[in-house]
Amino acid sequence: METAGRGSDGAPRGPVLHIVVVGFHHKKGCQVEFSYPPLILGDGHDSHTLPEEWKYLPFLALPDGAHNYQEDTVFFHLPPRNGNGATVYGISCYRQIEAKALKVRQADVTRETVQKSVCVLSKLPLYGLLQAKLQLITHAYFEEKDFSQISILKELYEHMNSSLGGTSLEGSQVYLGLSPRDLVLHFRHKVLILFKLILLEKKVLFYISPVNKLVGALMTVLSLFPGMIEHGLSDCSQYRPRKSMSEDAGLQESNPPADDFVSGSASDISNSNLGTVKKIMAGSHGGDAAIKTEVPPFQVEDNHSKGQELNDTSQYLKPPSRPSPESSESDWETLDPSVLEDPNLKEREQMGPDQTDLLPKNSVPSDSPPITVQPQANTGQVVLTPGLISGLEEDQYGMPLAIFTKGYLCLPYMALQQHHLLSDVTVRGFVAGATNILFRQQKHLSDAIVEVEEAVIQIHDPELRKLLNPTTADLRFADYLVRHVTENRDDVFLDGTGWEGGDEWIRAQFAVYIHALLAATLQLDNEKILSDYGTTFVTAWKNTHNYRVWNSNKHPALAEINPNHPFQGQYSVSDMKLRFSHSVQNSERGKKIGNVMVTTSRNVVQTGKAVEQG
């Protein structure tokens, strides 16, 4: 007899793989307490056993420092259960309740509060949509005040798979809860710097608490890349496991030279540091549990007898088969460069230094107004074809770019137990989120740290800072976004739902930007055009994996795209003001000058009032 929502082979018919409950045990730490269907085929629903590839699931679903918040939401990514599968998308809703409020108090409840997370593991990146459904069920589950009542969780699994079975990855529901409007209001002109950082495939770490703010900001930035959320993350959590099971996932207190951490891993740790880590990891959920820090890495097994396999993923994402991560060398290292290089690449890259920041700037004036995107009459579905090299579903422009492939990871939330991934030599880069301060302190393991709360982007390398310094045309583009968002922020009809200044409008502007940038790189005599995007930036970008993969294919649709920067034009007084404003906001000296000006202005006003009263 077939179970509802499941086929005769036991595989789920819909996108949801499992519903999981994770709790915090006062002696054992975070552990899986319930899973439906069982995570490992043949186990009971209450089994604590985890697949080797998903051994960090409890620490991702029940986040570090969760005891500081009554509730929270986590987005996280798990590796596939087999070598050729796709990313598994996790959405977790955490809550805590006073133990005395429980109707049925189990024997292992010895503390004043009970902390649990209800988690959905899905084959589709429907973060906000699944979160909305999951929050309601988590609330109802806690309202029962009896955690043995699991029927509601089984019903959730059946309901989600029946209601989402035919869900398409095109459309606004993919972006539910991700607001570029709020991102622009918060980061303002720096949004474009974040965008370019990821284009360069740098090691970018986002930092803030609680987790819902963290994953919201990180995933919203990714939503600015056309097609990235829908089709660009299927390979974002695959990495080669460590060969030695005895290797330690410890942290380094000292900052080694760059050459050291590029070729090695953070496996050495002093006894004193290990004790510190044990204390932090054990106490992160408000407990004194003895949680091991010697966490072995994922062991990716091609074992079809363990758990539910992603056999019908092709029904949704259709990723072409890709080599197993267990191969001796990763493809991005061994791929023949001639396959990816434009014959004229060297000739086009012989350019001088970036002159875009010098005053005045000579640029070709535009005879037409800035290129902006207006609502399209044709709302038909975009035609997608499998990329021959990227392995991703691509549109006619080659979107999404193959950024999160071949060892470049996207981890919206990282548990402390995963820290070793930041220095893993098989990981060529990452966009990751963390709430633990130990991640932020290890600055040598990242190229940039994004302090979400303060909207600050710390870029450690001066050369990288210079490379990402926005051109005049880039500043105009960013200012155009900021003005349209801020001017309409009090209008209820345009609060993220209207077109101009709304969420979809902002995504459309970034689509115009990246399409024009790509078109510009294909022009033969393009030095003047590329200078508006930043000559040194473009040169660096052309050496990235994602650009080389994109450039290996032909994209005839780009012939219709205007390669000029959407905001090219002659330098003006308003550009000088923009440049000054950006400098003040993004340098320590500029901030000090700004503070002095504010203080001086305040003192002048107060002195004037005193003179008048006198």
Short mmCIF file of N, CA, C and O in Angstrom, two decimals, residues 222-313:
data_model
loop_
_atom_site.label_atom_id
_atom_site.label_comp_id
_atom_site.label_asym_id
_atom_site.label_seq_id
_atom_site.Cartn_x
_atom_site.Cartn_y
_atom_site.Cartn_z
N LEU A 222 21.46 37.65 -3.04
CA LEU A 222 21.53 36.65 -4.11
C LEU A 222 20.35 36.78 -5.07
O LEU A 222 20.47 36.46 -6.26
N SER A 223 19.21 37.25 -4.57
CA SER A 223 18.03 37.40 -5.43
C SER A 223 18.20 38.49 -6.47
O SER A 223 17.40 38.59 -7.41
N LEU A 224 19.24 39.33 -6.33
CA LEU A 224 19.51 40.38 -7.31
C LEU A 224 20.15 39.80 -8.58
O LEU A 224 20.16 40.44 -9.62
N PHE A 225 20.69 38.59 -8.48
CA PHE A 225 21.29 37.93 -9.64
C PHE A 225 20.20 37.18 -10.40
O PHE A 225 19.55 36.30 -9.83
N PRO A 226 19.97 37.52 -11.66
CA PRO A 226 18.89 36.89 -12.42
C PRO A 226 18.98 35.36 -12.40
O PRO A 226 20.02 34.78 -12.71
N GLY A 227 17.88 34.72 -11.98
CA GLY A 227 17.79 33.26 -12.00
C GLY A 227 18.57 32.54 -10.93
O GLY A 227 18.53 31.31 -10.87
N MET A 228 19.27 33.26 -10.05
CA MET A 228 20.15 32.61 -9.09
C MET A 228 19.38 31.78 -8.06
O MET A 228 19.74 30.63 -7.78
N ILE A 229 18.35 32.36 -7.47
CA ILE A 229 17.59 31.62 -6.46
C ILE A 229 16.91 30.41 -7.10
O ILE A 229 16.93 29.31 -6.54
N GLU A 230 16.32 30.61 -8.26
CA GLU A 230 15.55 29.55 -8.90
C GLU A 230 16.43 28.40 -9.38
O GLU A 230 16.10 27.23 -9.17
N HIS A 231 17.54 28.72 -10.05
CA HIS A 231 18.29 27.67 -10.74
C HIS A 231 19.79 27.70 -10.50
O HIS A 231 20.50 26.86 -11.06
N GLY A 232 20.28 28.61 -9.68
CA GLY A 232 21.72 28.76 -9.55
C GLY A 232 22.35 28.16 -8.32
O GLY A 232 23.57 28.29 -8.12
N LEU A 233 21.56 27.51 -7.45
CA LEU A 233 22.09 27.03 -6.18
C LEU A 233 22.13 25.50 -6.07
O LEU A 233 22.42 24.97 -5.00
N SER A 234 21.85 24.82 -7.16
CA SER A 234 21.74 23.36 -7.09
C SER A 234 23.08 22.69 -6.79
O SER A 234 23.12 21.53 -6.38
N ASP A 235 24.19 23.41 -6.99
CA ASP A 235 25.52 22.84 -6.75
C ASP A 235 26.25 23.58 -5.64
O ASP A 235 27.47 23.47 -5.51
N CYS A 236 25.53 24.34 -4.83
CA CYS A 236 26.17 25.29 -3.92
C CYS A 236 26.62 24.69 -2.60
O CYS A 236 27.24 25.39 -1.80
N SER A 237 26.30 23.43 -2.33
CA SER A 237 26.68 22.86 -1.04
C SER A 237 27.46 21.55 -1.22
O SER A 237 27.50 20.72 -0.32
N GLN A 238 28.06 21.37 -2.38
CA GLN A 238 28.85 20.17 -2.62
C GLN A 238 30.32 20.48 -2.40
O GLN A 238 30.86 21.42 -2.96
N TYR A 239 30.95 19.68 -1.58
CA TYR A 239 32.37 19.84 -1.34
C TYR A 239 32.94 18.49 -0.95
O TYR A 239 32.24 17.60 -0.50
N ARG A 240 34.23 18.35 -1.15
CA ARG A 240 34.90 17.09 -0.89
C ARG A 240 35.13 16.92 0.60
O ARG A 240 35.61 17.83 1.28
N PRO A 241 34.78 15.76 1.16
CA PRO A 241 35.03 15.55 2.59
C PRO A 241 36.52 15.41 2.89
O PRO A 241 37.31 15.10 2.00
N ARG A 242 36.89 15.62 4.12
CA ARG A 242 38.28 15.43 4.51
C ARG A 242 38.63 13.95 4.43
O ARG A 242 37.81 13.09 4.68
N LYS A 243 39.88 13.68 4.13
CA LYS A 243 40.30 12.30 3.98
C LYS A 243 40.53 11.65 5.34
O LYS A 243 40.35 10.47 5.50
N SER A 244 40.95 12.44 6.31
CA SER A 244 41.25 11.90 7.63
C SER A 244 40.11 12.16 8.58
O SER A 244 39.66 13.28 8.75
N MET A 245 39.62 11.11 9.23
CA MET A 245 38.51 11.26 10.17
C MET A 245 39.00 11.88 11.48
O MET A 245 38.21 12.35 12.27
N SER A 246 40.32 11.86 11.70
CA SER A 246 40.83 12.37 12.97
C SER A 246 41.10 13.87 12.93
O SER A 246 41.42 14.47 13.94
N GLU A 247 40.96 14.46 11.74
CA GLU A 247 41.23 15.89 11.65
C GLU A 247 40.25 16.68 12.48
O GLU A 247 39.08 16.37 12.56
N ASP A 248 40.76 17.74 13.04
CA ASP A 248 40.02 18.52 14.01
C ASP A 248 39.35 19.70 13.35
O ASP A 248 39.90 20.30 12.46
N ALA A 249 38.13 20.03 13.78
CA ALA A 249 37.44 21.20 13.24
C ALA A 249 37.67 22.41 14.14
O ALA A 249 36.78 23.21 14.36
N GLY A 250 38.86 22.54 14.69
CA GLY A 250 39.14 23.61 15.63
C GLY A 250 39.37 24.94 14.97
O GLY A 250 39.37 25.08 13.77
N LEU A 251 39.56 25.96 15.80
CA LEU A 251 39.76 27.32 15.32
C LEU A 251 41.17 27.79 15.65
O LEU A 251 41.77 27.35 16.62
N GLN A 252 41.67 28.68 14.83
CA GLN A 252 42.98 29.26 15.08
C GLN A 252 42.80 30.67 15.63
O GLN A 252 42.06 31.45 15.08
N GLU A 253 43.50 30.93 16.70
CA GLU A 253 43.44 32.26 17.28
C GLU A 253 44.35 33.23 16.53
O GLU A 253 44.04 34.39 16.34
N SER A 254 45.54 32.74 16.14
CA SER A 254 46.49 33.62 15.46
C SER A 254 46.15 33.74 14.00
O SER A 254 45.52 32.87 13.43
N ASN A 255 46.59 34.83 13.39
CA ASN A 255 46.34 35.06 11.98
C ASN A 255 47.61 34.73 11.19
O ASN A 255 48.57 35.50 11.20
N PRO A 256 47.66 33.58 10.50
CA PRO A 256 48.85 33.22 9.74
C PRO A 256 48.96 34.05 8.48
O PRO A 256 47.98 34.69 8.07
N PRO A 257 50.11 34.06 7.81
CA PRO A 257 50.24 34.74 6.53
C PRO A 257 49.29 34.17 5.51
O PRO A 257 48.87 33.02 5.62
N ALA A 258 48.97 34.99 4.51
CA ALA A 258 47.99 34.56 3.51
C ALA A 258 48.42 33.28 2.83
O ALA A 258 47.59 32.41 2.56
N ASP A 259 49.71 33.10 2.58
CA ASP A 259 50.19 31.91 1.88
C ASP A 259 49.92 30.65 2.69
O ASP A 259 49.71 29.58 2.14
N ASP A 260 49.91 30.79 4.02
CA ASP A 260 49.69 29.62 4.88
C ASP A 260 48.27 29.12 4.79
O ASP A 260 48.02 27.93 4.65
N PHE A 261 47.30 30.04 4.91
CA PHE A 261 45.92 29.54 4.98
C PHE A 261 45.36 29.20 3.62
O PHE A 261 44.34 28.52 3.54
N VAL A 262 45.98 29.64 2.56
CA VAL A 262 45.49 29.25 1.24
C VAL A 262 45.76 27.78 0.97
O VAL A 262 44.96 27.07 0.42
N SER A 263 46.94 27.31 1.42
CA SER A 263 47.33 25.94 1.10
C SER A 263 47.05 24.95 2.21
O SER A 263 47.19 23.76 2.03
N GLY A 264 46.67 25.42 3.38
CA GLY A 264 46.44 24.51 4.49
C GLY A 264 45.06 24.67 5.06
O GLY A 264 44.25 25.44 4.58
N SER A 265 44.74 23.90 6.10
CA SER A 265 43.44 23.98 6.75
C SER A 265 43.63 24.27 8.22
O SER A 265 44.70 24.05 8.80
N ALA A 266 42.56 24.78 8.83
CA ALA A 266 42.63 25.14 10.26
C ALA A 266 42.45 23.90 11.10
O ALA A 266 41.46 23.74 11.81
N SER A 267 43.38 22.98 11.02
CA SER A 267 43.22 21.71 11.73
C SER A 267 44.04 21.65 13.02
O SER A 267 43.82 20.79 13.85
N ASP A 268 45.00 22.58 13.15
CA ASP A 268 45.82 22.59 14.35
C ASP A 268 45.23 23.54 15.37
O ASP A 268 44.84 24.63 15.05
N ILE A 269 45.19 23.08 16.59
CA ILE A 269 44.60 23.92 17.63
C ILE A 269 45.25 23.60 18.96
O ILE A 269 45.57 22.45 19.25
N SER A 270 45.47 24.63 19.75
CA SER A 270 46.09 24.40 21.05
C SER A 270 45.07 23.87 22.02
O SER A 270 43.87 23.99 21.84
N ASN A 271 45.56 23.27 23.11
CA ASN A 271 44.65 22.71 24.11
C ASN A 271 43.79 23.79 24.73
O ASN A 271 42.61 23.59 25.03
N SER A 272 44.39 24.97 24.95
CA SER A 272 43.62 26.05 25.57
C SER A 272 42.51 26.52 24.65
O SER A 272 41.41 26.80 25.09
N ASN A 273 42.80 26.61 23.35
CA ASN A 273 41.78 27.02 22.40
C ASN A 273 40.67 25.99 22.33
O ASN A 273 39.50 26.32 22.23
N LEU A 274 41.04 24.71 22.37
CA LEU A 274 40.04 23.65 22.29
C LEU A 274 39.09 23.72 23.46
O LEU A 274 37.87 23.55 23.31
N GLY A 275 39.66 24.03 24.64
CA GLY A 275 38.79 24.16 25.80
C GLY A 275 37.82 25.31 25.66
O GLY A 275 36.66 25.21 26.04
N THR A 276 38.29 26.42 25.08
CA THR A 276 37.42 27.57 24.85
C THR A 276 36.28 27.22 23.91
O THR A 276 35.13 27.55 24.14
N VAL A 277 36.64 26.53 22.83
CA VAL A 277 35.62 26.16 21.84
C VAL A 277 34.59 25.23 22.45
O VAL A 277 33.40 25.36 22.24
N LYS A 278 35.07 24.25 23.26
CA LYS A 278 34.15 23.32 23.90
C LYS A 278 33.16 24.06 24.78
O LYS A 278 31.96 23.79 24.77
N LYS A 279 33.68 25.03 25.51
CA LYS A 279 32.82 25.79 26.43
C LYS A 279 31.77 26.58 25.65
O LYS A 279 30.59 26.58 26.00
N ILE A 280 32.20 27.23 24.57
CA ILE A 280 31.27 28.04 23.78
C ILE A 280 30.22 27.17 23.12
O ILE A 280 29.04 27.47 23.14
N MET A 281 30.68 26.05 22.53
CA MET A 281 29.74 25.19 21.81
C MET A 281 28.77 24.51 22.76
O MET A 281 27.62 24.27 22.43
N ALA A 282 29.24 24.18 23.95
CA ALA A 282 28.35 23.54 24.90
C ALA A 282 27.35 24.52 25.48
O ALA A 282 26.21 24.18 25.76
N GLY A 283 27.79 25.77 25.63
CA GLY A 283 26.91 26.76 26.25
C GLY A 283 26.09 27.56 25.30
O GLY A 283 25.34 28.43 25.70
N SER A 284 26.22 27.30 24.02
CA SER A 284 25.56 28.15 23.04
C SER A 284 24.05 28.05 23.09
O SER A 284 23.35 28.93 22.64
N HIS A 285 23.53 26.99 23.63
CA HIS A 285 22.08 26.84 23.75
C HIS A 285 21.65 26.93 25.21
O HIS A 285 20.59 26.43 25.59
N GLY A 286 22.48 27.58 25.99
CA GLY A 286 22.13 27.80 27.38
C GLY A 286 22.38 26.60 28.25
O GLY A 286 21.87 26.50 29.35
N GLY A 287 23.18 25.63 27.79
CA GLY A 287 23.38 24.40 28.55
C GLY A 287 24.82 24.15 28.88
O GLY A 287 25.72 24.88 28.50
N ASP A 288 25.06 23.07 29.62
CA ASP A 288 26.42 22.69 29.97
C ASP A 288 26.74 21.33 29.38
O ASP A 288 27.54 20.58 29.91
N ALA A 289 26.08 20.99 28.30
CA ALA A 289 26.29 19.69 27.68
C ALA A 289 27.71 19.58 27.14
O ALA A 289 28.28 20.53 26.65
N ALA A 290 28.25 18.40 27.24
CA ALA A 290 29.60 18.15 26.72
C ALA A 290 29.50 17.78 25.25
O ALA A 290 29.38 16.63 24.89
N ILE A 291 29.52 18.80 24.40
CA ILE A 291 29.41 18.58 22.97
C ILE A 291 30.81 18.45 22.38
O ILE A 291 31.66 19.30 22.61
N LYS A 292 31.05 17.43 21.60
CA LYS A 292 32.36 17.21 21.02
C LYS A 292 32.67 18.27 19.97
O LYS A 292 31.81 18.62 19.19
N THR A 293 33.91 18.73 19.96
CA THR A 293 34.32 19.65 18.90
C THR A 293 35.04 18.92 17.79
O THR A 293 35.24 19.46 16.72
N GLU A 294 35.47 17.71 18.04
CA GLU A 294 36.15 16.97 16.99
C GLU A 294 35.11 16.35 16.08
O GLU A 294 34.84 15.15 16.12
N VAL A 295 34.53 17.20 15.27
CA VAL A 295 33.44 16.77 14.39
C VAL A 295 34.02 16.35 13.07
O VAL A 295 34.60 17.17 12.35
N PRO A 296 33.90 15.08 12.70
CA PRO A 296 34.43 14.67 11.40
C PRO A 296 33.62 15.28 10.28
O PRO A 296 32.44 15.58 10.44
N PRO A 297 34.24 15.50 9.14
CA PRO A 297 33.54 16.13 8.02
C PRO A 297 32.55 15.19 7.37
O PRO A 297 32.47 14.01 7.70
N PHE A 298 31.80 15.76 6.44
CA PHE A 298 30.83 14.95 5.71
C PHE A 298 31.53 13.84 4.96
O PHE A 298 32.58 14.05 4.37
N GLN A 299 30.94 12.66 4.94
CA GLN A 299 31.41 11.57 4.10
C GLN A 299 30.34 11.32 3.07
O GLN A 299 29.31 10.74 3.35
N VAL A 300 30.56 11.82 1.87
CA VAL A 300 29.55 11.70 0.82
C VAL A 300 29.57 10.29 0.29
O VAL A 300 30.55 9.85 -0.31
N GLU A 301 28.50 9.55 0.51
CA GLU A 301 28.43 8.17 0.07
C GLU A 301 27.40 8.02 -1.03
O GLU A 301 26.36 8.64 -1.00
N ASP A 302 27.73 7.15 -1.98
CA ASP A 302 26.76 6.83 -3.01
C ASP A 302 26.05 5.56 -2.57
O ASP A 302 26.18 4.49 -3.16
N ASN A 303 25.28 5.67 -1.51
CA ASN A 303 24.65 4.51 -0.90
C ASN A 303 23.15 4.64 -1.03
O ASN A 303 22.52 5.40 -0.32
N HIS A 304 22.57 3.88 -1.92
CA HIS A 304 21.15 4.04 -2.21
C HIS A 304 20.27 3.33 -1.18
O HIS A 304 19.05 3.44 -1.24
N SER A 305 20.88 2.61 -0.25
CA SER A 305 20.07 1.92 0.74
C SER A 305 19.83 2.76 1.97
O SER A 305 19.09 2.39 2.85
N LYS A 306 20.49 3.95 2.04
CA LYS A 306 20.33 4.80 3.22
C LYS A 306 19.46 5.99 2.90
O LYS A 306 19.88 6.92 2.25
N GLY A 307 18.26 5.99 3.41
CA GLY A 307 17.40 7.17 3.35
C GLY A 307 16.80 7.41 1.99
O GLY A 307 16.87 6.60 1.08
N GLN A 308 16.19 8.58 1.89
CA GLN A 308 15.47 8.94 0.67
C GLN A 308 16.41 9.62 -0.29
O GLN A 308 17.06 10.58 0.04
N GLU A 309 16.49 9.13 -1.52
CA GLU A 309 17.35 9.71 -2.53
C GLU A 309 16.59 10.75 -3.33
O GLU A 309 15.37 10.73 -3.41
N LEU A 310 17.32 11.61 -4.00
CA LEU A 310 16.71 12.69 -4.76
C LEU A 310 16.50 12.25 -6.21
O LEU A 310 16.93 12.90 -7.14
N ASN A 311 15.85 11.10 -6.39
CA ASN A 311 15.75 10.53 -7.73
C ASN A 311 14.92 11.35 -8.68
O ASN A 311 15.15 11.37 -9.88
N ASP A 312 13.89 12.03 -8.17
CA ASP A 312 13.01 12.75 -9.07
C ASP A 312 13.24 14.25 -9.02
O ASP A 312 12.37 15.03 -9.32
N THR A 313 14.44 14.64 -8.64
CA THR A 313 14.75 16.07 -8.62
C THR A 313 14.61 16.68 -10.01
O THR A 313 14.26 17.84 -10.16
#
